[in-house]
Amino acid sequence: MKKILVSTALLAGVLSYAGGFRVSLQGVKQLAMAHTSAHAEDASVAFFNPAGMSFIPSKLSVVAGGFGASNKVTFQNLNTLQSTETDNPLGTPVYAAITYKPIENLSVGFSFSTPFGSTIKWPDNWEGKEMVQKLELKSYYFQPMVSVKLAPWLAFGASYIYARGKVDWDKAVTQFNGQVNINDDKASGHGYGFGFYFRPDPKLDVSIAYRSAIDMKAKNGTATFKFPTQTPYSLLKLNAAGQDGFTATLPLVEEYTIGLTYKVTPKWQVSADFNYHGWERYSKLVLDFANAPIGNQADPTVLVSPKNFKNSKTFRLGTQYAFSNMIYGRLGAYYDESPYTNENFIPETPSFDTYVITGGVGFKLKQFGVDIAGGYAMPQYRNVNNANLGFYGQAKARAFYFGLGLSYNPF
């Protein structure tokens, strides 16, 4: 039997066109300043570095926010000059966090975020339909955390990460003139994070943080095949509903961050971040079907898809100026590397070397804060040359983000 090659993208987000499938939208204030991390004014610092909780000026802090993310990817076959564009819905990442100081040198907190997730939708009959037609991802991070102030200028913090995820992915099976849907809504994984936060001088904040890799495991996934007739069911060892089970593991990679914020004047501050992402551990993706012999290994139920990601870096620079005690203006820019080469480009997770400019404003009214931010991404086009998939052409993308965040520091 001719093999059906399924180029999997299980649990792979597509909102961020640069650093693989990591979505840098976990704080509206942070996004306005290039998504830099060394800001300890409220609970939004919790996701970036749990140690920063110790330097929040209030005993209790609560934040919440959300984003809209619009993105398009265009692929052109340079031989036929045919051009195909995605029709992606608006992405809506969200976040929330709360921190509390029960005693002077101890802080506890909880962060909820969606650092991976979006939807990419290609036309059903485009030339890459056997790789992907539609891929929807939802992921959720739940992080309880604690921070201890070791000295007036130094704190250490740590967090436990519980991750849940859902994937819903359609692709064509042209051998039988049909389609397969890969679905799992109970994928999960565990990880941790820790960091140090320094304030050696009232003008300087330094954040050093690490977030561990997480293996997202889909243990009870369902592959549902749709064909004009049920004839292929017995050939593929499917049940009466045209279904088979599968298991898979996606490695979400580790992340290292160093962040600085310096108060040039009482009204003006400048921030910078360096991020390092350990994408090399995502060298392949293995999908193990329960019965269907549609793999490419000695065991015909096992499918291995090479990914060949490499480690990548992000450089961020942002600034804030206080026009008054109530109004703050913010700007930023960053450069994010793609974690794979043109020879490994995949349409399920299109990734580009990307320049992003950001900006926003913040308003404070006593204990309440309102932040507005936006970002415009300028991905650099790619000459696609993936011989493993037989996928050649040129890809380009465009994206913009906007967000609204709220904060409350009552006491």
Coordinates of C-alpha atoms in Angstrom, one line a residue:
M1 CA 0.0 0.0 0.0
K2 CA 1.3 3.5 -0.9
K3 CA 2.0 5.3 2.4
I4 CA 0.0 8.4 3.4
L5 CA 2.5 10.9 4.6
V6 CA 1.1 13.1 7.3
S7 CA 3.3 16.2 7.9
T8 CA 2.3 16.9 11.5
A9 CA 2.2 20.2 13.3
L10 CA 0.6 18.9 16.5
L11 CA 0.1 21.7 19.0
A12 CA 2.3 24.1 17.0
G13 CA 1.1 27.7 17.3
V14 CA 1.3 30.0 14.3
L15 CA 0.7 33.5 15.7
S16 CA 4.3 34.4 16.1
Y17 CA 6.0 34.5 12.7
A18 CA 9.5 34.7 14.1
G19 CA 10.6 32.6 17.0
G20 CA 9.0 29.3 16.1
F21 CA 5.5 29.1 17.7
R22 CA 6.2 31.2 20.8
V23 CA 3.7 34.1 21.1
S24 CA 5.1 37.1 22.9
L25 CA 1.9 38.6 24.1
Q26 CA 1.8 38.2 27.9
G27 CA 1.6 41.9 29.0
V28 CA 0.1 45.0 27.4
K29 CA 2.5 47.4 29.1
Q30 CA 5.4 45.1 28.2
L31 CA 4.3 44.8 24.6
A32 CA 4.3 48.6 24.2
M33 CA 7.9 48.6 25.3
A34 CA 9.0 45.7 22.9
H35 CA 7.7 43.1 25.3
T36 CA 10.6 43.7 27.7
S37 CA 10.5 42.1 31.1
A38 CA 12.2 44.1 33.9
H39 CA 9.1 46.0 35.0
A40 CA 7.9 45.4 38.6
E41 CA 5.1 48.0 38.9
D42 CA 2.3 45.4 39.1
A43 CA 1.5 41.7 38.9
S44 CA 2.2 41.5 35.1
V45 CA 5.8 40.9 36.0
A46 CA 4.9 37.4 37.4
F47 CA 4.8 35.6 34.0
F48 CA 8.2 37.0 33.0
N49 CA 10.1 36.5 36.3
P50 CA 8.4 35.3 39.6
A51 CA 11.2 37.1 41.6
G52 CA 9.9 40.4 40.4
M53 CA 6.9 40.0 42.7
S54 CA 9.1 41.0 45.6
F55 CA 9.6 44.5 44.1
I56 CA 5.9 45.3 43.3
P57 CA 5.2 48.5 45.4
S58 CA 1.8 47.3 46.7
K59 CA 0.9 44.4 48.9
L60 CA -1.8 43.1 46.6
S61 CA -1.8 43.5 42.8
V62 CA -4.2 42.2 40.2
V63 CA -3.8 42.5 36.4
A64 CA -5.7 41.2 33.3
G65 CA -5.6 41.9 29.6
G66 CA -6.1 40.6 26.1
F67 CA -4.9 41.1 22.6
G68 CA -6.2 41.0 19.1
A69 CA -3.7 39.6 16.5
S70 CA -4.2 39.9 12.8
N71 CA -1.9 38.0 10.5
K72 CA -1.6 36.8 6.9
V73 CA 0.9 34.5 5.2
T74 CA 1.3 34.4 1.4
F75 CA 3.0 31.6 -0.5
Q76 CA 3.9 31.9 -4.2
N77 CA 5.1 29.0 -6.4
L78 CA 7.8 30.6 -8.5
N79 CA 7.4 28.1 -11.4
T80 CA 3.7 28.6 -11.9
L81 CA 3.5 32.1 -10.3
Q82 CA 0.4 30.9 -8.4
S83 CA -0.1 32.8 -5.2
T84 CA -2.0 31.5 -2.1
E85 CA -2.9 33.6 1.0
T86 CA -4.2 32.4 4.3
D87 CA -7.6 33.5 5.7
N88 CA -6.8 33.5 9.4
P89 CA -9.3 34.6 12.0
L90 CA -8.3 37.2 14.6
G91 CA -6.2 35.7 17.3
T92 CA -7.2 36.6 20.9
P93 CA -4.4 35.8 23.5
V94 CA -5.3 36.6 27.1
Y95 CA -3.5 36.8 30.4
A96 CA -4.2 37.5 34.1
A97 CA -2.1 37.4 37.3
I98 CA -2.5 38.2 41.0
T99 CA 0.3 38.6 43.6
Y100 CA 0.2 39.1 47.4
K101 CA 2.7 39.7 50.2
P102 CA 1.6 37.9 53.3
I103 CA 4.7 39.1 55.1
E104 CA 7.3 41.7 54.2
N105 CA 9.9 39.4 52.5
L106 CA 7.6 36.8 51.0
S107 CA 5.3 37.1 48.0
V108 CA 3.0 34.5 46.4
G109 CA 1.2 34.7 43.1
F110 CA -0.6 33.0 40.3
S111 CA -0.3 33.7 36.5
F112 CA -2.6 32.5 33.7
S113 CA -1.5 33.0 30.1
T114 CA -1.8 31.7 26.6
P115 CA 1.8 31.7 25.3
F116 CA 1.1 29.4 22.4
G117 CA -1.9 29.4 20.1
S118 CA -3.7 30.7 17.1
T119 CA -5.3 29.5 13.9
I120 CA -3.9 29.3 10.4
K121 CA -6.3 28.6 7.5
W122 CA -5.1 27.9 4.0
P123 CA -7.6 27.2 1.1
D124 CA -8.8 23.6 1.0
N125 CA -7.4 23.0 -2.5
W126 CA -4.1 24.9 -2.3
E127 CA -0.9 23.1 -3.4
G128 CA 0.1 22.3 0.2
K129 CA -3.2 20.8 1.2
E130 CA -1.6 17.4 2.1
M131 CA 0.5 19.3 4.7
V132 CA -2.2 21.5 6.1
Q133 CA -5.6 23.1 5.3
K134 CA -6.4 24.4 8.8
L135 CA -4.6 24.2 12.1
E136 CA -6.1 25.6 15.3
L137 CA -4.2 25.6 18.6
K138 CA -5.3 26.6 22.1
S139 CA -2.8 26.4 25.0
Y140 CA -3.1 27.5 28.6
Y141 CA -0.4 28.0 31.2
F142 CA -1.3 27.9 34.9
Q143 CA 1.6 29.1 37.1
P144 CA 1.5 29.2 41.0
M145 CA 4.7 30.9 42.2
V146 CA 6.6 32.3 45.2
S147 CA 9.3 34.9 45.7
V148 CA 11.6 35.5 48.6
K149 CA 13.4 38.8 49.1
L150 CA 16.9 37.8 50.1
A151 CA 18.1 41.4 50.6
P152 CA 16.7 44.8 50.1
W153 CA 18.2 44.8 46.5
L154 CA 17.8 41.1 45.6
A155 CA 14.9 38.5 45.3
F156 CA 14.7 34.9 44.1
G157 CA 11.4 33.4 42.8
A158 CA 10.2 30.1 41.3
S159 CA 7.1 28.8 39.7
Y160 CA 5.5 25.5 38.8
I161 CA 3.9 25.4 35.3
Y162 CA 0.9 23.2 34.4
A163 CA 0.1 23.4 30.7
R164 CA -3.0 22.3 28.9
G165 CA -3.5 22.3 25.1
K166 CA -5.9 21.6 22.3
V167 CA -5.2 20.9 18.6
D168 CA -7.6 20.7 15.7
W169 CA -5.9 20.1 12.4
D170 CA -7.3 19.4 8.9
K171 CA -5.3 18.1 5.9
A172 CA -6.1 16.4 2.6
V173 CA -5.5 12.7 1.9
T174 CA -5.5 12.9 -1.9
Q175 CA -4.6 9.2 -2.3
F176 CA -8.3 8.5 -1.4
N177 CA -9.8 11.8 -2.3
G178 CA -10.5 12.6 1.3
Q179 CA -9.4 14.4 4.4
V180 CA -8.1 13.7 7.9
N181 CA -8.7 15.6 11.1
I182 CA -6.2 15.4 13.9
N183 CA -7.8 16.3 17.2
D184 CA -6.9 16.3 20.9
D185 CA -8.3 18.6 23.5
K186 CA -6.6 17.2 26.6
A187 CA -2.8 17.4 25.8
S188 CA -0.9 18.4 28.9
G189 CA 2.6 19.0 30.3
H190 CA 4.5 20.2 33.3
G191 CA 7.5 22.5 33.8
Y192 CA 9.0 25.2 36.0
G193 CA 10.5 28.6 36.0
F194 CA 12.8 30.5 38.3
G195 CA 14.6 33.8 38.3
F196 CA 16.5 36.5 40.2
Y197 CA 15.5 40.1 40.3
F198 CA 18.0 42.8 41.3
R199 CA 17.6 46.5 42.2
P200 CA 21.2 47.5 43.2
D201 CA 20.3 51.1 42.7
P202 CA 16.9 52.9 42.7
K203 CA 17.5 53.7 39.0
L204 CA 18.3 50.2 37.9
D205 CA 16.3 46.9 37.7
V206 CA 17.8 43.7 36.4
S207 CA 15.8 40.6 35.7
I208 CA 17.4 37.2 35.0
A209 CA 14.9 34.4 34.4
Y210 CA 14.6 30.8 33.1
R211 CA 11.5 28.9 31.9
S212 CA 12.0 25.2 31.4
A213 CA 11.1 23.1 28.4
I214 CA 7.7 21.3 28.6
D215 CA 6.8 18.1 26.8
M216 CA 3.2 18.5 25.7
K217 CA 1.8 15.0 25.6
A218 CA -1.3 14.0 23.6
K219 CA -2.2 10.6 25.0
N220 CA -5.7 10.1 23.7
G221 CA -5.9 11.9 20.4
T222 CA -8.4 11.0 17.6
A223 CA -7.7 10.9 13.9
T224 CA -10.9 11.1 11.9
F225 CA -10.8 10.2 8.2
K226 CA -13.4 11.3 5.7
F227 CA -13.6 9.6 2.3
P228 CA -16.3 9.5 -0.5
T229 CA -16.8 5.8 0.5
Q230 CA -15.9 3.5 3.4
T231 CA -13.8 1.3 1.2
P232 CA -10.4 2.6 2.7
Y233 CA -11.6 2.0 6.3
S234 CA -10.5 -1.7 6.4
L235 CA -7.3 -0.9 4.5
L236 CA -6.4 1.7 7.1
K237 CA -7.7 -0.4 10.0
L238 CA -10.2 2.3 11.1
N239 CA -13.3 1.8 13.1
A240 CA -16.8 2.2 11.8
A241 CA -16.7 5.9 12.2
G242 CA -13.5 6.2 10.2
Q243 CA -11.4 6.9 13.3
D244 CA -8.1 5.8 14.8
G245 CA -6.3 6.9 18.0
F246 CA -2.9 8.4 18.2
T247 CA -0.3 9.6 20.7
A248 CA 2.3 12.3 20.3
T249 CA 4.7 14.6 22.2
L250 CA 5.6 18.2 21.2
P251 CA 8.6 19.7 23.0
L252 CA 8.0 23.3 24.0
V253 CA 11.4 24.7 24.4
E254 CA 13.3 26.3 27.3
E255 CA 13.7 30.1 27.4
Y256 CA 16.5 32.2 29.0
T257 CA 15.9 36.0 29.5
I258 CA 18.1 38.8 30.7
G259 CA 16.3 42.2 31.1
L260 CA 17.4 45.7 32.2
T261 CA 15.5 48.8 33.0
Y262 CA 17.3 52.1 33.7
K263 CA 15.7 55.3 34.9
V264 CA 17.5 58.0 32.9
T265 CA 15.5 60.7 34.7
P266 CA 12.6 60.4 37.1
K267 CA 10.3 60.6 34.1
W268 CA 12.2 58.6 31.5
Q269 CA 13.2 55.0 31.6
V270 CA 14.8 52.7 29.0
S271 CA 14.5 48.9 28.9
A272 CA 16.3 46.1 27.0
D273 CA 16.0 42.4 26.9
F274 CA 17.9 39.4 25.4
N275 CA 16.0 36.1 25.0
Y276 CA 17.6 32.8 24.1
H277 CA 15.4 29.9 22.9
G278 CA 16.5 26.3 22.9
W279 CA 14.7 25.2 19.8
E280 CA 17.3 22.5 18.9
R281 CA 15.4 19.9 21.0
Y282 CA 12.6 20.2 18.4
S283 CA 14.5 18.1 15.8
K284 CA 11.5 15.8 14.9
L285 CA 7.9 15.1 15.7
V286 CA 6.7 11.5 16.2
L287 CA 3.1 10.5 15.7
D288 CA 2.1 7.0 16.8
F289 CA -1.2 5.7 15.5
A290 CA -3.0 3.0 17.3
N291 CA -3.8 0.9 14.2
A292 CA -3.5 2.8 10.9
P293 CA -0.4 1.8 8.9
I294 CA 0.2 5.3 7.6
G295 CA 3.7 5.8 9.1
N296 CA 7.1 5.9 7.5
Q297 CA 9.1 3.7 9.9
A298 CA 9.7 -0.1 10.4
D299 CA 6.6 0.0 12.5
P300 CA 4.0 1.2 9.9
T301 CA 1.9 2.9 12.6
V302 CA 4.7 5.3 13.5
L303 CA 5.2 8.5 11.5
V304 CA 8.3 10.7 12.1
S305 CA 8.4 14.2 10.7
P306 CA 11.8 16.0 10.7
K307 CA 11.7 19.6 12.0
N308 CA 15.4 20.5 12.3
F309 CA 14.9 23.6 14.4
K310 CA 17.9 25.5 15.7
N311 CA 18.4 27.7 18.7
S312 CA 17.3 31.3 18.2
K313 CA 17.7 34.8 19.8
T314 CA 15.6 37.9 20.3
F315 CA 16.8 41.4 21.0
R316 CA 14.4 44.0 22.5
L317 CA 14.6 47.7 23.3
G318 CA 11.8 49.8 24.8
T319 CA 11.3 53.1 26.5
Q320 CA 8.7 54.9 28.7
Y321 CA 8.2 58.6 29.4
A322 CA 5.9 60.0 32.1
F323 CA 4.1 63.0 30.7
S324 CA 2.5 63.4 34.1
N325 CA 1.6 61.3 37.2
M326 CA -1.3 59.9 35.2
I327 CA -0.2 59.6 31.6
Y328 CA 2.7 57.5 30.2
G329 CA 3.9 57.1 26.7
R330 CA 5.8 54.0 25.5
L331 CA 7.7 52.8 22.4
G332 CA 9.8 49.8 21.5
A333 CA 11.3 47.7 18.8
Y334 CA 12.7 44.1 18.6
Y335 CA 14.2 41.6 16.3
D336 CA 13.2 38.0 16.5
E337 CA 15.1 35.2 14.7
S338 CA 13.4 32.3 13.0
P339 CA 14.5 28.9 14.4
Y340 CA 14.7 27.1 11.1
T341 CA 16.3 27.6 7.7
N342 CA 14.7 28.0 4.3
E343 CA 15.3 24.3 3.7
N344 CA 13.1 23.4 6.7
F345 CA 10.3 25.9 6.1
I346 CA 6.9 24.3 6.9
P347 CA 3.5 25.9 6.1
E348 CA 1.9 24.6 9.4
T349 CA 4.2 26.8 11.4
P350 CA 5.4 29.5 9.0
S351 CA 8.3 31.4 10.7
F352 CA 10.3 34.4 9.5
D353 CA 13.1 36.6 10.7
T354 CA 11.0 39.5 11.9
Y355 CA 11.4 43.2 12.9
V356 CA 8.6 44.5 15.2
I357 CA 7.8 48.1 16.2
T358 CA 5.6 48.7 19.2
G359 CA 4.0 51.5 21.1
G360 CA 1.3 52.4 23.6
V361 CA 0.0 54.6 26.4
G362 CA -0.8 54.0 30.0
F363 CA -3.1 55.8 32.4
K364 CA -3.1 55.7 36.2
L365 CA -5.9 56.8 38.4
K366 CA -5.0 56.2 42.0
Q367 CA -5.0 52.4 42.4
F368 CA -6.2 51.7 38.9
G369 CA -4.3 51.5 35.7
V370 CA -5.3 51.1 32.0
D371 CA -2.8 50.3 29.3
I372 CA -3.2 50.3 25.5
A373 CA -0.6 48.9 23.2
G374 CA 0.0 48.0 19.5
G375 CA 2.6 46.3 17.4
Y376 CA 3.4 46.1 13.7
A377 CA 5.5 43.1 12.5
M378 CA 7.7 43.2 9.4
P379 CA 8.6 39.6 8.6
Q380 CA 11.4 39.2 6.0
Y381 CA 10.3 37.1 3.0
R382 CA 11.8 33.6 2.6
N383 CA 12.8 31.6 -0.4
V384 CA 11.3 28.2 0.5
N385 CA 13.4 25.2 -0.4
N386 CA 12.1 22.2 1.6
A387 CA 13.2 19.1 -0.4
N388 CA 11.9 16.7 2.3
L389 CA 8.3 17.9 1.6
G390 CA 8.8 18.8 -2.0
F391 CA 7.8 22.4 -1.1
Y392 CA 9.4 25.2 -3.1
G393 CA 8.6 28.9 -3.6
Q394 CA 8.6 32.2 -1.8
A395 CA 6.8 33.0 1.4
K396 CA 6.0 36.3 3.1
A397 CA 3.8 37.5 5.9
R398 CA 2.4 40.6 7.6
A399 CA 0.9 41.0 11.1
F400 CA -0.2 43.5 13.6
Y401 CA -1.3 43.3 17.3
F402 CA -3.3 45.5 19.7
G403 CA -4.0 45.0 23.3
L404 CA -5.9 46.4 26.4
G405 CA -4.7 45.7 29.9
L406 CA -6.1 46.6 33.3
S407 CA -4.3 46.7 36.7
Y408 CA -5.4 47.2 40.3
N409 CA -3.0 47.8 43.2
P410 CA -5.4 48.5 46.1
F411 CA -2.9 48.5 49.0

